[in-house]
Structure formats: C-alpha cells, structure tokens
C-alpha atoms as one frame of an Amber mdcrd trajectory, in Angstrom:
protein
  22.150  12.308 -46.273  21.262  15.208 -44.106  18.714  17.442 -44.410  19.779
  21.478 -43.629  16.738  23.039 -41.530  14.723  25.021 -43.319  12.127  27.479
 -41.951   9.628  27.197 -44.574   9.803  23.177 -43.741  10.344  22.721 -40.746
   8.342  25.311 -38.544   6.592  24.254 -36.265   3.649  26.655 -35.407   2.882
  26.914 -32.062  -0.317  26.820 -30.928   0.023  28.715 -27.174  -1.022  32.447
 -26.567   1.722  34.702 -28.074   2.086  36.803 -24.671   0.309  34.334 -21.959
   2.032  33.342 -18.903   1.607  29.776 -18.811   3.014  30.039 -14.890  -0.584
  32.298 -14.024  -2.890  30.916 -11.669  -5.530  29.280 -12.998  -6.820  26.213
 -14.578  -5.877  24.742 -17.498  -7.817  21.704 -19.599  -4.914  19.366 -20.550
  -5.491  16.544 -23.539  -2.178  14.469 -24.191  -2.286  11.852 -26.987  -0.736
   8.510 -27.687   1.226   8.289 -30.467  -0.411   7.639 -33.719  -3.383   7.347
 -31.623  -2.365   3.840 -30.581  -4.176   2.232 -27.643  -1.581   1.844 -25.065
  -3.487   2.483 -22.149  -5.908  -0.394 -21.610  -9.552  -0.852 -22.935 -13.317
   0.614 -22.293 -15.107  -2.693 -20.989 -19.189  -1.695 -20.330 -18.087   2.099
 -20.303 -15.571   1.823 -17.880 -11.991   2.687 -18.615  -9.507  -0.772 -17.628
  -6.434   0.199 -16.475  -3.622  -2.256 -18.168   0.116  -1.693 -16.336   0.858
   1.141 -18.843  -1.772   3.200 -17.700  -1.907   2.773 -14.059   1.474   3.916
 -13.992   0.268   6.946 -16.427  -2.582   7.566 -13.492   0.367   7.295 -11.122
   2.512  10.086 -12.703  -0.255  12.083 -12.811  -1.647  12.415  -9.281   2.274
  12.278  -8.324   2.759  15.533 -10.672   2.272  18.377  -7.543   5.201  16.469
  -5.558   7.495  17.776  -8.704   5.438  20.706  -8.735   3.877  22.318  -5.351
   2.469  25.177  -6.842  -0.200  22.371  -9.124  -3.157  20.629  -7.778  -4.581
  18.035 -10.168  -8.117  18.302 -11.062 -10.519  16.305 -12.573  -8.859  13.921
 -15.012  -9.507  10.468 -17.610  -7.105   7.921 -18.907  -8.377   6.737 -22.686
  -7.473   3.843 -24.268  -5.067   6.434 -26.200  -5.151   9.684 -24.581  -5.528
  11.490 -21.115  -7.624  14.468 -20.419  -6.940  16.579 -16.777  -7.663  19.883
 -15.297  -4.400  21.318 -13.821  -4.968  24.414 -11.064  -1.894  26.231 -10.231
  -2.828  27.634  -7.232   0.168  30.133  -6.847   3.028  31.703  -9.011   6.336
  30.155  -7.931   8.116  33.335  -6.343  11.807  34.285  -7.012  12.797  33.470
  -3.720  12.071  30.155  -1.349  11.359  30.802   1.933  11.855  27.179   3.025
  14.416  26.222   5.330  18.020  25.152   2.994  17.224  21.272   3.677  13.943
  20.916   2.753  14.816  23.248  -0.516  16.209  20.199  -2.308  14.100  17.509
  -1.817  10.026  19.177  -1.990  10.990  21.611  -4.845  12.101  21.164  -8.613
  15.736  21.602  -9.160  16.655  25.095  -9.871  16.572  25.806 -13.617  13.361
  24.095 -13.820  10.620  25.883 -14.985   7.476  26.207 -13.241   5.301  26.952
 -16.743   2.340  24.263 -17.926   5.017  23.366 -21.122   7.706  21.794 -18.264
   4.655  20.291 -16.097   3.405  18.314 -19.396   6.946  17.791 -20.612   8.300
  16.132 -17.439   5.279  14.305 -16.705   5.245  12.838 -20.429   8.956  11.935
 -19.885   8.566  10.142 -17.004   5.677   8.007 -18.512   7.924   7.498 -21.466
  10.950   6.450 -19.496   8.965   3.740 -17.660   7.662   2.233 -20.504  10.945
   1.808 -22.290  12.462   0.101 -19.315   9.153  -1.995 -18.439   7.539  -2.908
 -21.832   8.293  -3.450 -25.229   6.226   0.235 -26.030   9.538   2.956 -27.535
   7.253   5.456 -28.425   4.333   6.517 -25.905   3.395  10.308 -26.746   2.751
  12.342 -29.849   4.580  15.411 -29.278   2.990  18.431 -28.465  -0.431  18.359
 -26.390  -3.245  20.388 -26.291  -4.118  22.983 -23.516  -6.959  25.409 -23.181
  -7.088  27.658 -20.580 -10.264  27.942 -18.562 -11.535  30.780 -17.908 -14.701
  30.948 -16.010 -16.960  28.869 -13.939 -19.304  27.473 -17.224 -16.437  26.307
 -19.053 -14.801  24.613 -15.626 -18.218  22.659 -15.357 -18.273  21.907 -18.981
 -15.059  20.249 -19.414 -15.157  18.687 -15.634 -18.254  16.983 -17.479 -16.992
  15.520 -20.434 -13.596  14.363 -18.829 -16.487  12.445 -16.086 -18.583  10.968
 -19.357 -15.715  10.347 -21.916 -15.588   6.724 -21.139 -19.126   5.915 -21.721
 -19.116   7.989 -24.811 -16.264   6.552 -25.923 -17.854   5.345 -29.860 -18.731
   9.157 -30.303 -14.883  10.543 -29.642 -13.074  11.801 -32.118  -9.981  10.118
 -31.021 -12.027   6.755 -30.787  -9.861   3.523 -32.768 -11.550   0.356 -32.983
C-alpha cells in the first residue's frame, strides 16, 4: 500500500536562505555526512585520518569537483571516518553566455541545463561518490541526504572554520559526529 503525499508529513523544511543566490561569489563551509553516521571512510589512527579505498576516491571527487565546475576552487577540506568538511570559493558567477571557442564548450564546461548553484556542486559530487561505491564495494547507501552549508562571510569566520577542518582529526573523541 501506497502512501498519498501529504504536506503536513512529508515537508521537508529547507534549511538554505529564502532569497540567497547560492551561485554568488564567495565561500561556503560544506559538512556532508555518511549515512546513519556510519564509518565508511577509513579510521583516525594517532590523530591522523587513514584513508581506506572509499575515501580516497571521496578525496578524489573532491579536488576533481572544479573540472565539473570552473567557476569553484576547493579550499581547505577533511575526510572523517563518517563525514567530510570543505571550504568551496566560487570565484566567479557563471555568465549567460560562453565565450570559449564551440570545441572546447563541451568538454571543460558542465552540460547545458546544469546548474552552476552550491545544491548541484554537492549533489553531483555526492552522486559520483555514490555511484563508485555501488559498482566497487558492497556499500548501497553512502550519503544522508541533505548537507549542511554555511556561508562565510568575513575573514574571522574563514580562519575559524579553516581551523577546525585542520584540527578535526586530532579532536576527533570531542566531535559531535564521533561513533566508536
């Protein structure tokens, strides 16, 4: 038996800025979790973050995320045992029109239709992890959906966060995602 959606049980509130262009310049403090907070990723051995196959492939999509996306440079970033933390810049709004000669249009830039927004970077990056993983492991599941994003807004807050993404493997114990 199927269950008719229902508003009242089955919104889903968002929790992005009403009227924020998530295509602006800026910076943006990414945290995407495992699902169920599983530890998929590898292990913290004597504060250090071990990389199993899972998660060098998850540090792979990641620093391969501005050859999908030219407009991103990827910042400071940390792969947990069950989540990953990063600091995407977009360093320019993607433009309505491409100045790029026709042949180099279809290989260096997404396809057209795809947007350019912090949503569709996380999305496709989470996607590609997930795809991997279901071909190369036994692991269905990888992500929880959604993820959590907090724009930064000034230099104190950049230095803050750059900070705890460089210590959260040696204060791993004190996390609040932390699983034993």
């Amino acid at each position: 038996m199927t269950t008719k959606y229902n508003a009242g049980i089955h919104h889903r509130r968002s929790i992005r800025l009403k009227h924020y262009n998530y295509r602006s310049e800026g910076f943006y403090f990414i945290t995407i979790c495992c699902k169920n907070k599983e530890c998929l990723f590898g292990h913290i051995i004597n504060q250090q973050m071990q990389l199993n196959d899972l998660g060098n492939y998850v540090k792979q999509c990641w620093e391969n995320i501005p050859m999908f996306f030219p407009q991103v440079r990827i910042d400071e970033f940390v792969i947990m045992p069950n989540h990953l933390h990063g600091i995407i810049e977009i360093i320019e709004q993607v433009k309505g029109k491409c100045n790029l000669p026709l042949q180099l249009r279809a290989t260096q830039l997404p396809q057209k239709g795809t947007s350019q927004t912090i949503g569709s970077i996380v999305r496709r990056f989470k996607a590609g992890v997930t795809s991997w993983a279901r071909k190369n492991s036994e692991i269905f599941d990888v992500w929880q959906r959604n993820y959590y994003e907090h724009i930064i807004r000034d230099e104190k807050s950049y230095l803050q966060i750059y900070e705890y993404i460089q210590n959260n493997p040696i204060l791993w114990e004190q996390d609040q995602l932390y699983v034993d």
